[in-house]
PDB file of C-alpha atoms and ligand atoms in Angstrom:
ATOM      1  CA  MET M   1     -40.418 -25.292   7.130  1.00 37.00           C
ATOM      2  CA  ALA M   2     -40.162 -27.923   9.816  1.00 39.00           C
ATOM      3  CA  PHE M   3     -40.807 -31.385   8.549  1.00 37.00           C
ATOM      4  CA  PRO M   4     -42.556 -33.686  11.024  1.00 39.00           C
ATOM      5  CA  PRO M   5     -40.642 -36.931  11.329  1.00 39.00           C
ATOM      6  CA  PRO M   6     -42.303 -40.056   9.994  1.00 43.00           C
ATOM      7  CA  PRO M   7     -43.482 -42.751  12.396  1.00 52.00           C
ATOM      8  CA  GLY M   8     -40.688 -44.648  14.061  1.00 63.00           C
ATOM      9  CA  PHE M   9     -38.792 -47.352  12.301  1.00 66.00           C
ATOM     10  CA  HIS M  10     -36.658 -49.562  14.464  1.00 61.00           C
ATOM     11  CA  GLU M  11     -32.981 -49.299  13.688  1.00 55.00           C
ATOM     12  CA  PRO M  12     -30.432 -50.662  14.029  1.00 47.00           C
ATOM     13  CA  HIS M  13     -30.915 -54.359  13.603  1.00 49.00           C
ATOM     14  CA  HIS M  14     -31.276 -56.601  16.564  1.00 49.00           C
ATOM     15  CA  ALA M  15     -29.777 -59.458  14.663  1.00 49.00           C
ATOM     16  CA  GLY M  16     -28.437 -62.374  16.592  1.00 53.00           C
ATOM     17  CA  CYS M  17     -31.408 -63.376  18.715  1.00 60.00           C
ATOM     18  CA  LEU M  18     -31.846 -66.234  16.285  1.00 57.00           C
ATOM     19  CA  ASN M  19     -29.114 -68.480  15.100  1.00 56.00           C
ATOM     20  CA  TYR M  20     -31.212 -71.013  13.324  1.00 59.00           C
ATOM     21  CA  THR M  21     -29.384 -73.689  11.404  1.00 65.00           C
ATOM     22  CA  ALA M  22     -30.529 -76.170   8.813  1.00 69.00           C
ATOM     23  CA  GLU M  23     -30.536 -78.791  11.561  1.00 72.00           C
ATOM     24  CA  ASP M  24     -32.907 -76.665  13.638  1.00 69.00           C
ATOM     25  CA  PHE M  25     -35.322 -76.342  10.761  1.00 67.00           C
ATOM     26  CA  ALA M  26     -35.106 -80.091  10.121  1.00 73.00           C
ATOM     27  CA  ALA M  27     -35.788 -80.791  13.796  1.00 72.00           C
ATOM     28  CA  ASP M  28     -38.823 -78.516  13.727  1.00 68.00           C
ATOM     29  CA  ILE M  29     -40.205 -80.221  10.667  1.00 70.00           C
ATOM     30  CA  ALA M  30     -39.669 -83.655  12.204  1.00 72.00           C
ATOM     31  CA  ALA M  31     -41.408 -82.507  15.392  1.00 67.00           C
ATOM     32  CA  ALA M  32     -44.297 -81.131  13.386  1.00 68.00           C
ATOM     33  CA  GLU M  33     -44.688 -84.409  11.505  1.00 68.00           C
ATOM     34  CA  GLN M  34     -44.769 -86.317  14.789  1.00 64.00           C
ATOM     35  CA  SER M  35     -47.292 -83.837  16.102  1.00 60.00           C
ATOM     36  CA  LEU M  36     -49.536 -84.604  13.170  1.00 60.00           C
ATOM     37  CA  THR M  37     -49.228 -88.337  13.909  1.00 52.00           C
ATOM     38  CA  ARG M  38     -49.908 -87.725  17.575  1.00 47.00           C
ATOM     39  CA  SER M  39     -52.904 -85.548  16.907  1.00 47.00           C
ATOM     40  CA  PRO M  40     -55.027 -87.205  14.246  1.00 39.00           C
ATOM     41  CA  ARG M  41     -57.888 -84.923  15.142  1.00 44.00           C
ATOM     42  CA  MET M  42     -55.938 -82.029  13.743  1.00 47.00           C
ATOM     43  CA  ARG M  43     -57.331 -82.467  10.267  1.00 42.00           C
ATOM     44  CA  SER M  44     -60.874 -82.797  11.559  1.00 41.00           C
ATOM     45  CA  GLY M  45     -60.883 -79.281  12.917  1.00 45.00           C
ATOM     46  CA  ALA M  46     -61.341 -80.372  16.539  1.00 45.00           C
ATOM     47  CA  SER M  47     -57.856 -79.288  17.525  1.00 81.00           C
ATOM     48  CA  PRO M  48     -56.222 -76.896  16.946  1.00 92.00           C
ATOM     49  CA  ASP M  49     -58.727 -74.182  16.157  1.00 94.00           C
ATOM     50  CA  LEU M  50     -58.989 -73.610  12.451  1.00 96.00           C
ATOM     51  CA  TRP M  51     -60.539 -70.162  12.724  1.00 97.00           C
ATOM     52  CA  TYR M  52     -59.070 -67.142  14.456  1.00 98.00           C
ATOM     53  CA  PRO M  53     -61.638 -66.215  17.126  1.00 97.00           C
ATOM     54  CA  GLN M  54     -61.381 -62.473  16.356  1.00 96.00           C
ATOM     55  CA  ALA M  55     -61.683 -62.867  12.592  1.00 98.00           C
ATOM     56  CA  ASP M  56     -64.492 -61.644  10.408  1.00 98.00           C
ATOM     57  CA  ARG M  57     -65.449 -64.498   8.055  1.00 97.00           C
ATOM     58  CA  SER M  58     -67.665 -62.564   5.689  1.00 95.00           C
ATOM     59  CA  ILE M  59     -65.560 -63.271   2.612  1.00 97.00           C
ATOM     60  CA  HIS M  60     -64.582 -66.728   1.410  1.00 97.00           C
ATOM     61  CA  MET M  61     -61.561 -67.388  -0.776  1.00 96.00           C
ATOM     62  CA  LYS M  62     -60.713 -70.563  -2.639  1.00 94.00           C
ATOM     63  CA  ALA M  63     -58.388 -73.215  -1.220  1.00 95.00           C
ATOM     64  CA  LEU M  64     -56.035 -75.125  -3.479  1.00 94.00           C
ATOM     65  CA  GLY M  65     -55.289 -77.941  -1.059  1.00 94.00           C
ATOM     66  CA  GLU M  66     -54.572 -78.977   2.508  1.00 94.00           C
ATOM     67  CA  TYR M  67     -51.380 -77.960   4.272  1.00 94.00           C
ATOM     68  CA  PRO M  68     -48.931 -80.909   4.361  1.00 92.00           C
ATOM     69  CA  MET M  69     -48.918 -80.709   8.171  1.00 91.00           C
ATOM     70  CA  GLY M  70     -52.565 -79.837   8.535  1.00 93.00           C
ATOM     71  CA  TYR M  71     -51.737 -76.250   9.518  1.00 95.00           C
ATOM     72  CA  PRO M  72     -49.415 -73.513   8.227  1.00 97.00           C
ATOM     73  CA  GLN M  73     -45.763 -73.785   9.315  1.00 96.00           C
ATOM     74  CA  GLY M  74     -45.429 -70.010   9.339  1.00 97.00           C
ATOM     75  CA  ALA M  75     -46.667 -66.939   7.491  1.00 98.00           C
ATOM     76  CA  VAL M  76     -45.825 -64.588   4.655  1.00 98.00           C
ATOM     77  CA  ILE M  77     -46.531 -60.947   5.443  1.00 98.00           C
ATOM     78  CA  HIS M  78     -47.754 -58.888   2.527  1.00 97.00           C
ATOM     79  CA  SER M  79     -49.121 -55.441   1.992  1.00 97.00           C
ATOM     80  CA  THR M  80     -51.920 -55.101  -0.536  1.00 97.00           C
ATOM     81  CA  GLU M  81     -50.177 -52.192  -2.277  1.00 96.00           C
ATOM     82  CA  GLY M  82     -53.695 -50.939  -2.736  1.00 96.00           C
ATOM     83  CA  ARG M  83     -56.295 -48.682  -1.195  1.00 97.00           C
ATOM     84  CA  SER M  84     -56.664 -48.555   2.567  1.00 97.00           C
ATOM     85  CA  LEU M  85     -57.953 -45.171   3.735  1.00 97.00           C
ATOM     86  CA  LYS M  86     -61.614 -46.245   3.588  1.00 97.00           C
ATOM     87  CA  GLY M  87     -60.849 -48.968   6.128  1.00 97.00           C
ATOM     88  CA  ASP M  88     -62.666 -52.286   6.033  1.00 98.00           C
ATOM     89  CA  GLN M  89     -64.430 -51.529   2.751  1.00 97.00           C
ATOM     90  CA  ASP M  90     -61.152 -50.954   0.901  1.00 97.00           C
ATOM     91  CA  LEU M  91     -59.801 -54.287   2.134  1.00 98.00           C
ATOM     92  CA  LEU M  92     -63.020 -56.114   1.287  1.00 97.00           C
ATOM     93  CA  ASN M  93     -62.864 -54.699  -2.245  1.00 97.00           C
ATOM     94  CA  THR M  94     -59.248 -55.862  -2.550  1.00 97.00           C
ATOM     95  CA  MET M  95     -60.105 -59.310  -1.197  1.00 97.00           C
ATOM     96  CA  ASP M  96     -63.088 -59.602  -3.522  1.00 97.00           C
ATOM     97  CA  GLU M  97     -60.820 -58.876  -6.475  1.00 96.00           C
ATOM     98  CA  GLY M  98     -58.268 -61.355  -5.087  1.00 95.00           C
ATOM     99  CA  ARG M  99     -60.972 -63.983  -4.709  1.00 96.00           C
ATOM    100  CA  ARG M 100     -61.937 -63.602  -8.360  1.00 95.00           C
ATOM    101  CA  LYS M 101     -58.290 -64.044  -9.346  1.00 93.00           C
ATOM    102  CA  GLY M 102     -58.070 -67.248  -7.293  1.00 95.00           C
ATOM    103  CA  TYR M 103     -56.044 -65.976  -4.338  1.00 96.00           C
ATOM    104  CA  ALA M 104     -56.672 -66.810  -0.675  1.00 96.00           C
ATOM    105  CA  TYR M 105     -55.253 -65.126   2.430  1.00 97.00           C
ATOM    106  CA  PHE M 106     -55.976 -63.343   5.695  1.00 98.00           C
ATOM    107  CA  GLY M 107     -56.506 -59.592   5.487  1.00 98.00           C
ATOM    108  CA  ILE M 108     -55.982 -56.783   7.998  1.00 98.00           C
ATOM    109  CA  SER M 109     -57.764 -53.516   7.248  1.00 98.00           C
ATOM    110  CA  ARG M 110     -56.407 -50.114   8.217  1.00 98.00           C
ATOM    111  CA  THR M 111     -58.744 -50.192  11.243  1.00 97.00           C
ATOM    112  CA  GLY M 112     -57.037 -53.370  12.466  1.00 97.00           C
ATOM    113  CA  LYS M 113     -59.936 -55.673  11.622  1.00 98.00           C
ATOM    114  CA  VAL M 114     -58.847 -59.200  10.692  1.00 98.00           C
ATOM    115  CA  PHE M 115     -60.569 -61.114   7.904  1.00 98.00           C
ATOM    116  CA  GLN M 116     -60.079 -64.867   7.534  1.00 98.00           C
ATOM    117  CA  SER M 117     -61.202 -66.305   4.234  1.00 98.00           C
ATOM    118  CA  LEU M 118     -60.515 -70.039   4.612  1.00 97.00           C
ATOM    119  CA  PRO M 119     -59.825 -72.484   7.466  1.00 97.00           C
ATOM    120  CA  LEU M 120     -56.272 -72.939   8.721  1.00 97.00           C
ATOM    121  CA  SER M 121     -56.088 -76.506   7.439  1.00 95.00           C
ATOM    122  CA  GLU M 122     -56.335 -75.273   3.840  1.00 96.00           C
ATOM    123  CA  TRP M 123     -53.891 -73.294   1.746  1.00 95.00           C
ATOM    124  CA  GLY M 124     -54.492 -70.925  -1.118  1.00 95.00           C
ATOM    125  CA  ALA M 125     -52.427 -68.876  -3.564  1.00 95.00           C
ATOM    126  CA  HIS M 126     -50.844 -65.691  -2.215  1.00 96.00           C
ATOM    127  CA  ALA M 127     -47.087 -65.647  -2.663  1.00 95.00           C
ATOM    128  CA  GLY M 128     -46.425 -66.748  -6.258  1.00 93.00           C
ATOM    129  CA  ALA M 129     -42.922 -67.896  -7.151  1.00 94.00           C
ATOM    130  CA  THR M 130     -40.971 -68.098  -3.911  1.00 94.00           C
ATOM    131  CA  ARG M 131     -37.835 -69.603  -2.487  1.00 93.00           C
ATOM    132  CA  HIS M 132     -36.568 -70.214   1.049  1.00 93.00           C
ATOM    133  CA  SER M 133     -33.344 -71.963   1.995  1.00 89.00           C
ATOM    134  CA  GLU M 134     -35.042 -74.441   4.320  1.00 88.00           C
ATOM    135  CA  LEU M 135     -38.728 -74.435   3.439  1.00 91.00           C
ATOM    136  CA  GLY M 136     -38.156 -74.789  -0.289  1.00 91.00           C
ATOM    137  CA  GLU M 137     -40.289 -73.350  -3.073  1.00 91.00           C
ATOM    138  CA  ARG M 138     -43.993 -72.663  -3.653  1.00 90.00           C
ATOM    139  CA  LEU M 139     -44.407 -71.411  -0.115  1.00 95.00           C
ATOM    140  CA  SER M 140     -48.127 -70.682  -0.476  1.00 95.00           C
ATOM    141  CA  SER M 141     -48.693 -74.365   0.249  1.00 95.00           C
ATOM    142  CA  ARG M 142     -46.801 -74.200   3.559  1.00 96.00           C
ATOM    143  CA  LEU M 143     -47.165 -70.637   4.859  1.00 97.00           C
ATOM    144  CA  VAL M 144     -50.369 -68.678   5.383  1.00 98.00           C
ATOM    145  CA  GLY M 145     -50.602 -65.312   3.634  1.00 98.00           C
ATOM    146  CA  ILE M 146     -51.494 -62.194   5.595  1.00 98.00           C
ATOM    147  CA  GLU M 147     -52.280 -59.127   3.502  1.00 98.00           C
ATOM    148  CA  VAL M 148     -52.091 -55.835   5.373  1.00 98.00           C
ATOM    149  CA  ALA M 149     -54.093 -53.165   3.549  1.00 98.00           C
ATOM    150  CA  SER M 150     -51.543 -50.483   2.731  1.00 97.00           C
ATOM    151  CA  ALA M 151     -50.264 -48.592  -0.302  1.00 97.00           C
ATOM    152  CA  GLY M 152     -46.609 -49.602  -0.128  1.00 96.00           C
ATOM    153  CA  VAL M 153     -44.148 -47.219  -1.779  1.00 96.00           C
ATOM    154  CA  VAL M 154     -45.450 -43.697  -2.367  1.00 97.00           C
ATOM    155  CA  ARG M 155     -43.936 -40.644  -4.061  1.00 96.00           C
ATOM    156  CA  ASN M 156     -43.306 -37.298  -2.433  1.00 93.00           C
ATOM    157  CA  PHE M 157     -45.006 -34.402  -4.167  1.00 92.00           C
ATOM    158  CA  THR M 158     -46.239 -30.951  -3.181  1.00 89.00           C
ATOM    159  CA  GLY M 159     -48.917 -31.483  -0.595  1.00 88.00           C
ATOM    160  CA  GLY M 160     -48.197 -35.023   0.452  1.00 94.00           C
ATOM    161  CA  TYR M 161     -47.369 -38.512  -0.686  1.00 97.00           C
ATOM    162  CA  ARG M 162     -49.171 -40.477  -3.332  1.00 96.00           C
ATOM    163  CA  PRO M 163     -49.293 -43.976  -4.743  1.00 96.00           C
ATOM    164  CA  GLU M 164     -50.307 -44.448  -8.383  1.00 94.00           C
ATOM    165  CA  TRP M 165     -53.961 -43.866  -7.538  1.00 94.00           C
ATOM    166  CA  ASN M 166     -55.853 -40.995  -5.913  1.00 93.00           C
ATOM    167  CA  GLU M 167     -55.084 -41.527  -2.254  1.00 96.00           C
ATOM    168  CA  THR M 168     -52.981 -38.893  -0.465  1.00 97.00           C
ATOM    169  CA  PHE M 169     -50.977 -39.428   2.710  1.00 97.00           C
ATOM    170  CA  ASP M 170     -49.374 -36.835   4.944  1.00 95.00           C
ATOM    171  CA  SER M 171     -45.943 -37.024   6.520  1.00 93.00           C
ATOM    172  CA  SER M 172     -47.319 -38.578   9.709  1.00 93.00           C
ATOM    173  CA  GLN M 173     -48.516 -41.589   7.715  1.00 95.00           C
ATOM    174  CA  VAL M 174     -45.335 -42.419   5.835  1.00 96.00           C
ATOM    175  CA  ARG M 175     -41.769 -43.267   6.730  1.00 94.00           C
ATOM    176  CA  TYR M 176     -38.586 -43.180   4.700  1.00 94.00           C
ATOM    177  CA  VAL M 177     -36.699 -46.464   4.877  1.00 94.00           C
ATOM    178  CA  PRO M 178     -33.316 -47.164   3.313  1.00 93.00           C
ATOM    179  CA  ILE M 179     -32.340 -50.459   1.717  1.00 93.00           C
ATOM    180  CA  GLY M 180     -31.382 -53.213   4.122  1.00 92.00           C
ATOM    181  CA  GLY M 181     -32.567 -56.613   5.216  1.00 92.00           C
ATOM    182  CA  ASN M 182     -35.829 -57.401   3.484  1.00 94.00           C
ATOM    183  CA  VAL M 183     -36.225 -53.827   2.225  1.00 94.00           C
ATOM    184  CA  THR M 184     -34.951 -53.926  -1.348  1.00 90.00           C
ATOM    185  CA  GLU M 185     -36.220 -50.519  -2.443  1.00 92.00           C
ATOM    186  CA  ALA M 186     -35.417 -47.333  -0.536  1.00 93.00           C
ATOM    187  CA  GLY M 187     -38.227 -44.862  -0.357  1.00 94.00           C
ATOM    188  CA  TYR M 188     -41.291 -43.551   1.380  1.00 96.00           C
ATOM    189  CA  TYR M 189     -43.627 -46.303   2.506  1.00 96.00           C
ATOM    190  CA  VAL M 190     -47.095 -45.875   3.936  1.00 97.00           C
ATOM    191  CA  ALA M 191     -46.653 -47.037   7.528  1.00 96.00           C
ATOM    192  CA  PHE M 192     -48.989 -49.745   8.775  1.00 96.00           C
ATOM    193  CA  SER M 193     -51.379 -48.099  11.233  1.00 95.00           C
ATOM    194  CA  PRO M 194     -50.887 -48.802  14.966  1.00 94.00           C
ATOM    195  CA  GLU M 195     -54.102 -50.849  14.796  1.00 96.00           C
ATOM    196  CA  GLN M 196     -52.647 -52.940  11.973  1.00 97.00           C
ATOM    197  CA  GLU M 197     -49.360 -53.492  13.803  1.00 96.00           C
ATOM    198  CA  LEU M 198     -51.211 -54.674  16.896  1.00 96.00           C
ATOM    199  CA  ALA M 199     -53.631 -56.880  14.959  1.00 97.00           C
ATOM    200  CA  LEU M 200     -50.771 -58.475  13.018  1.00 97.00           C
ATOM    201  CA  ARG M 201     -48.795 -59.177  16.185  1.00 96.00           C
ATOM    202  CA  ASN M 202     -51.819 -60.668  17.935  1.00 96.00           C
ATOM    203  CA  LEU M 203     -52.739 -62.829  14.957  1.00 98.00           C
ATOM    204  CA  LEU M 204     -49.198 -64.187  14.529  1.00 98.00           C
ATOM    205  CA  LEU M 205     -48.837 -64.967  18.223  1.00 97.00           C
ATOM    206  CA  TRP M 206     -52.195 -66.726  18.234  1.00 97.00           C
ATOM    207  CA  LEU M 207     -51.301 -68.739  15.103  1.00 97.00           C
ATOM    208  CA  HIS M 208     -48.195 -69.952  16.931  1.00 96.00           C
ATOM    209  CA  GLN M 209     -49.803 -70.560  20.314  1.00 94.00           C
ATOM    210  CA  ASN M 210     -52.712 -72.391  18.709  1.00 95.00           C
ATOM    211  CA  ASN M 211     -50.351 -74.997  17.219  1.00 94.00           C
ATOM    212  CA  PRO M 212     -46.805 -74.382  18.476  1.00 92.00           C
ATOM    213  CA  ASP M 213     -45.333 -77.605  17.093  1.00 90.00           C
ATOM    214  CA  VAL M 214     -46.202 -76.618  13.543  1.00 94.00           C
ATOM    215  CA  PHE M 215     -46.409 -72.820  13.275  1.00 96.00           C
ATOM    216  CA  LYS M 216     -42.941 -71.395  13.931  1.00 95.00           C
ATOM    217  CA  LEU M 217     -42.331 -67.709  14.503  1.00 95.00           C
ATOM    218  CA  GLU M 218     -38.973 -68.022  12.766  1.00 94.00           C
ATOM    219  CA  ASN M 219     -40.992 -68.905   9.673  1.00 96.00           C
ATOM    220  CA  VAL M 220     -42.745 -65.530   9.634  1.00 97.00           C
ATOM    221  CA  LEU M 221     -41.324 -64.107   6.441  1.00 97.00           C
ATOM    222  CA  GLY M 222     -41.762 -60.999   4.336  1.00 97.00           C
ATOM    223  CA  HIS M 223     -42.964 -61.496   0.779  1.00 96.00           C
ATOM    224  CA  ASP M 224     -39.952 -59.401  -0.219  1.00 95.00           C
ATOM    225  CA  GLU M 225     -37.672 -61.993   1.430  1.00 95.00           C
ATOM    226  CA  VAL M 226     -38.916 -64.938  -0.586  1.00 95.00           C
ATOM    227  CA  ALA M 227     -40.500 -63.742  -3.852  1.00 94.00           C
ATOM    228  CA  VAL M 228     -38.279 -64.625  -6.796  1.00 93.00           C
ATOM    229  CA  ASP M 229     -38.418 -63.843 -10.498  1.00 91.00           C
ATOM    230  CA  SER M 230     -38.251 -66.342 -13.347  1.00 89.00           C
ATOM    231  CA  GLN M 231     -34.466 -66.532 -12.889  1.00 90.00           C
ATOM    232  CA  GLY M 232     -34.859 -67.317  -9.209  1.00 88.00           C
ATOM    233  CA  ARG M 233     -33.611 -63.899  -8.077  1.00 89.00           C
ATOM    234  CA  LEU M 234     -35.016 -61.939  -5.147  1.00 88.00           C
ATOM    235  CA  GLY M 235     -36.389 -58.445  -5.704  1.00 88.00           C
ATOM    236  CA  ARG M 236     -39.668 -59.305  -7.416  1.00 90.00           C
ATOM    237  CA  LYS M 237     -41.719 -57.898  -4.521  1.00 93.00           C
ATOM    238  CA  GLN M 238     -41.303 -54.935  -2.143  1.00 93.00           C
ATOM    239  CA  ASP M 239     -43.920 -55.889   0.451  1.00 95.00           C
ATOM    240  CA  PRO M 240     -44.075 -55.442   3.350  1.00 96.00           C
ATOM    241  CA  GLY M 241     -40.855 -53.404   2.921  1.00 95.00           C
ATOM    242  CA  GLY M 242     -40.914 -50.300   5.075  1.00 95.00           C
ATOM    243  CA  GLY M 243     -44.646 -50.591   5.757  1.00 96.00           C
ATOM    244  CA  LEU M 244     -43.869 -52.683   8.823  1.00 96.00           C
ATOM    245  CA  SER M 245     -42.162 -50.873  11.698  1.00 94.00           C
ATOM    246  CA  MET M 246     -39.154 -53.208  11.703  1.00 93.00           C
ATOM    247  CA  ARG M 247     -37.109 -55.168   9.265  1.00 93.00           C
ATOM    248  CA  MET M 248     -38.237 -58.791   9.125  1.00 94.00           C
ATOM    249  CA  GLU M 249     -35.222 -60.180  10.944  1.00 92.00           C
ATOM    250  CA  ASP M 250     -35.978 -57.856  13.834  1.00 92.00           C
ATOM    251  CA  TYR M 251     -39.660 -58.615  13.667  1.00 94.00           C
ATOM    252  CA  ARG M 252     -39.063 -62.338  14.135  1.00 94.00           C
ATOM    253  CA  CYS M 253     -36.964 -61.571  17.207  1.00 91.00           C
ATOM    254  CA  TYR M 254     -39.678 -59.261  18.476  1.00 92.00           C
ATOM    255  CA  LEU M 255     -42.357 -61.930  18.032  1.00 94.00           C
ATOM    256  CA  ILE M 256     -40.275 -64.588  19.749  1.00 92.00           C
ATOM    257  CA  GLY M 257     -39.730 -62.218  22.653  1.00 90.00           C
ATOM    258  CA  GLU M 258     -43.464 -61.546  22.827  1.00 91.00           C
ATOM    259  CA  ALA M 259     -44.191 -65.279  22.781  1.00 92.00           C
ATOM    260  CA  GLY M 260     -42.070 -65.793  25.862  1.00 85.00           C
ATOM    261  CA  GLY M 261     -38.617 -65.919  24.411  1.00 62.00           C
ATOM    262  CA  VAL M 262     -37.560 -69.490  24.136  1.00 47.00           C
ATOM    263  CA  GLY M 263     -39.365 -71.282  21.369  1.00 42.00           C
ATOM    264  CA  SER M 264     -41.612 -74.166  22.197  1.00 39.00           C
ATOM    265  CA  THR M 265     -39.042 -76.618  20.911  1.00 39.00           C
ATOM    266  CA  GLY M 266     -36.355 -75.103  23.116  1.00 35.00           C
ATOM    267  CA  THR M 267     -33.957 -74.965  20.202  1.00 34.00           C
ATOM    268  CA  PHE M 268     -33.318 -71.249  20.251  1.00 32.00           C
ATOM    269  CA  ARG M 269     -29.675 -70.597  20.839  1.00 32.00           C
ATOM    270  CA  SER M 270     -30.129 -67.602  23.063  1.00 32.00           C
ATOM    271  CA  ALA M 271     -32.386 -66.550  25.869  1.00 29.00           C
ATOM    272  CA  PRO M 272     -35.107 -63.953  25.349  1.00 31.00           C
ATOM    273  CA  ALA M 273     -32.937 -61.370  27.026  1.00 32.00           C
ATOM    274  CA  ALA M 274     -30.894 -61.358  23.836  1.00 31.00           C
ATOM    275  CA  VAL M 275     -33.701 -59.377  22.231  1.00 31.00           C
ATOM    276  CA  ALA M 276     -32.109 -56.112  23.189  1.00 33.00           C
ATOM    277  CA  PRO M 277     -34.137 -53.055  24.021  1.00 32.00           C
ATOM    278  CA  ILE M 278     -33.887 -50.322  21.462  1.00 31.00           C
ATOM    279  CA  SER M 279     -30.548 -48.700  22.014  1.00 32.00           C
ATOM    280  CA  SER M 280     -31.177 -45.419  20.272  1.00 34.00           C
ATOM    281  CA  PRO M 281     -30.494 -42.387  22.455  1.00 31.00           C
ATOM    282  CA  ALA M 282     -34.006 -41.250  21.543  1.00 33.00           C
ATOM    283  CA  VAL M 283     -35.314 -43.979  23.819  1.00 32.00           C
ATOM    284  CA  ALA M 284     -34.857 -43.857  27.549  1.00 33.00           C
ATOM    285  CA  SER M 285     -32.656 -46.639  28.806  1.00 33.00           C
ATOM    286  CA  GLY M 286     -34.541 -49.352  30.590  1.00 36.00           C
ATOM    287  CA  LEU M 287     -37.520 -49.090  28.283  1.00 38.00           C
ATOM    288  CA  SER M 288     -38.600 -52.600  27.434  1.00 41.00           C
ATOM    289  CA  TRP M 289     -38.628 -53.778  23.859  1.00 42.00           C
ATOM    290  CA  ASP M 290     -42.351 -54.270  24.075  1.00 44.00           C
ATOM    291  CA  LEU M 291     -43.066 -50.825  25.429  1.00 44.00           C
ATOM    292  CA  ALA M 292     -40.706 -49.207  22.965  1.00 42.00           C
ATOM    293  CA  PHE M 293     -42.490 -50.954  20.123  1.00 43.00           C
ATOM    294  CA  ARG M 294     -45.872 -49.772  21.333  1.00 45.00           C
ATOM    295  CA  LEU M 295     -44.618 -46.241  21.732  1.00 42.00           C
ATOM    296  CA  ALA M 296     -43.128 -46.280  18.277  1.00 42.00           C
ATOM    297  CA  SER M 297     -46.403 -47.496  16.900  1.00 41.00           C
ATOM    298  CA  VAL M 298     -48.504 -44.798  18.467  1.00 37.00           C
ATOM    299  CA  SER M 299     -46.187 -41.829  18.570  1.00 32.00           C
ATOM    300  CA  LYS M 300     -43.871 -39.936  16.296  1.00 28.00           C
ATOM    301  CA  MET M 301     -40.753 -40.986  18.200  1.00 28.00           C
ATOM    302  CA  THR M 302     -37.887 -41.348  15.816  1.00 31.00           C
ATOM    303  CA  TYR M 303     -35.181 -43.936  15.823  1.00 30.00           C
ATOM    304  CA  LEU M 304     -33.832 -42.614  12.590  1.00 32.00           C
ATOM    305  CA  GLU M 305     -30.236 -42.893  11.634  1.00 33.00           C
ATOM    306  CA  GLY M 306     -28.478 -39.792  10.410  1.00 34.00           C
ATOM    307  CA  ASP M 307     -28.807 -40.550   6.724  1.00 34.00           C
ATOM    308  CA  VAL M 308     -32.539 -41.028   7.036  1.00 33.00           C
ATOM    309  CA  ILE M 309     -32.995 -37.718   8.775  1.00 32.00           C
ATOM    310  CA  GLU M 310     -30.855 -36.099   6.120  1.00 34.00           C
ATOM    311  CA  LYS M 311     -32.992 -37.577   3.362  1.00 37.00           C
ATOM    312  CA  THR M 312     -36.125 -36.494   5.140  1.00 34.00           C
ATOM    313  CA  LEU M 313     -34.871 -32.947   5.418  1.00 36.00           C
ATOM    314  CA  THR M 314     -33.727 -32.911   1.817  1.00 35.00           C
ATOM    315  CA  ASN M 315     -37.209 -33.795   0.742  1.00 37.00           C
ATOM    316  CA  SER M 316     -38.973 -31.302   2.961  1.00 34.00           C
TER     317      SER M 316
HETATM  318 ZN1   ZN R   1     -47.123 -59.731  -1.382  1.00 85.76          ZN
END
């Protein structure tokens, strides 16, 4: 029986568009601090905007404090590892539960609707124990959390793919992703819907453009990249894992390309052209990175490496 390929996952890596050093991060932080001094209105809410214009604000979540720079310096991408097939209602249920547990974050439902639960000057709990080489620990207080409603890792069984609860996904809704980069667990992941991919991109670009001195696209991190256990080791979390259509390193390059290439501080080592178009033979040469991404999001085009295809066939 033919096995329809899962939605595209961008391989191989497009590493190298960023060569960010400790000095670059320090320069960004210094610039952001000056920006705060230069713009005292920032904390008042007059500038920058503290609410995403497209966001639904129908659920409020509790802040634990104000961001040190008045605005998040980046974002942590999560997936809810929960229900999503009932769209907005599933996300609202998840956020209501999160609210009762004291969490606070943005949410993106499977329909692509964005929910903002607190103003951008205030931070809330979403990432738990975390570690980053330059940004330090306890990243919830510096980076805004964005929860994409999606099941995460699912198991292959007769008739489809299932998480630990009674949702069922077909092969067009999942993708097999091997270990690499931020993905620490190989397996079938429920793919973020095209609407979610687009909403996430638009939100992240707006967060940056709304306050470019403070919110840095190189600080858009996966929860799986920063979540540590009690011994300080990575591997505590698998989100977003293979739910996102690219590994996080590639995604940062993609976002920077979308934002116009050279970062607002001009400290990027390489020009936007260094974000190479997808080189897989499955993609016509000359296809722009942006177009290729959109196509991958909406079609079943595969950029799978041999071992992935093999695994897919083995499981069919
Ligand atoms: Zn998470």
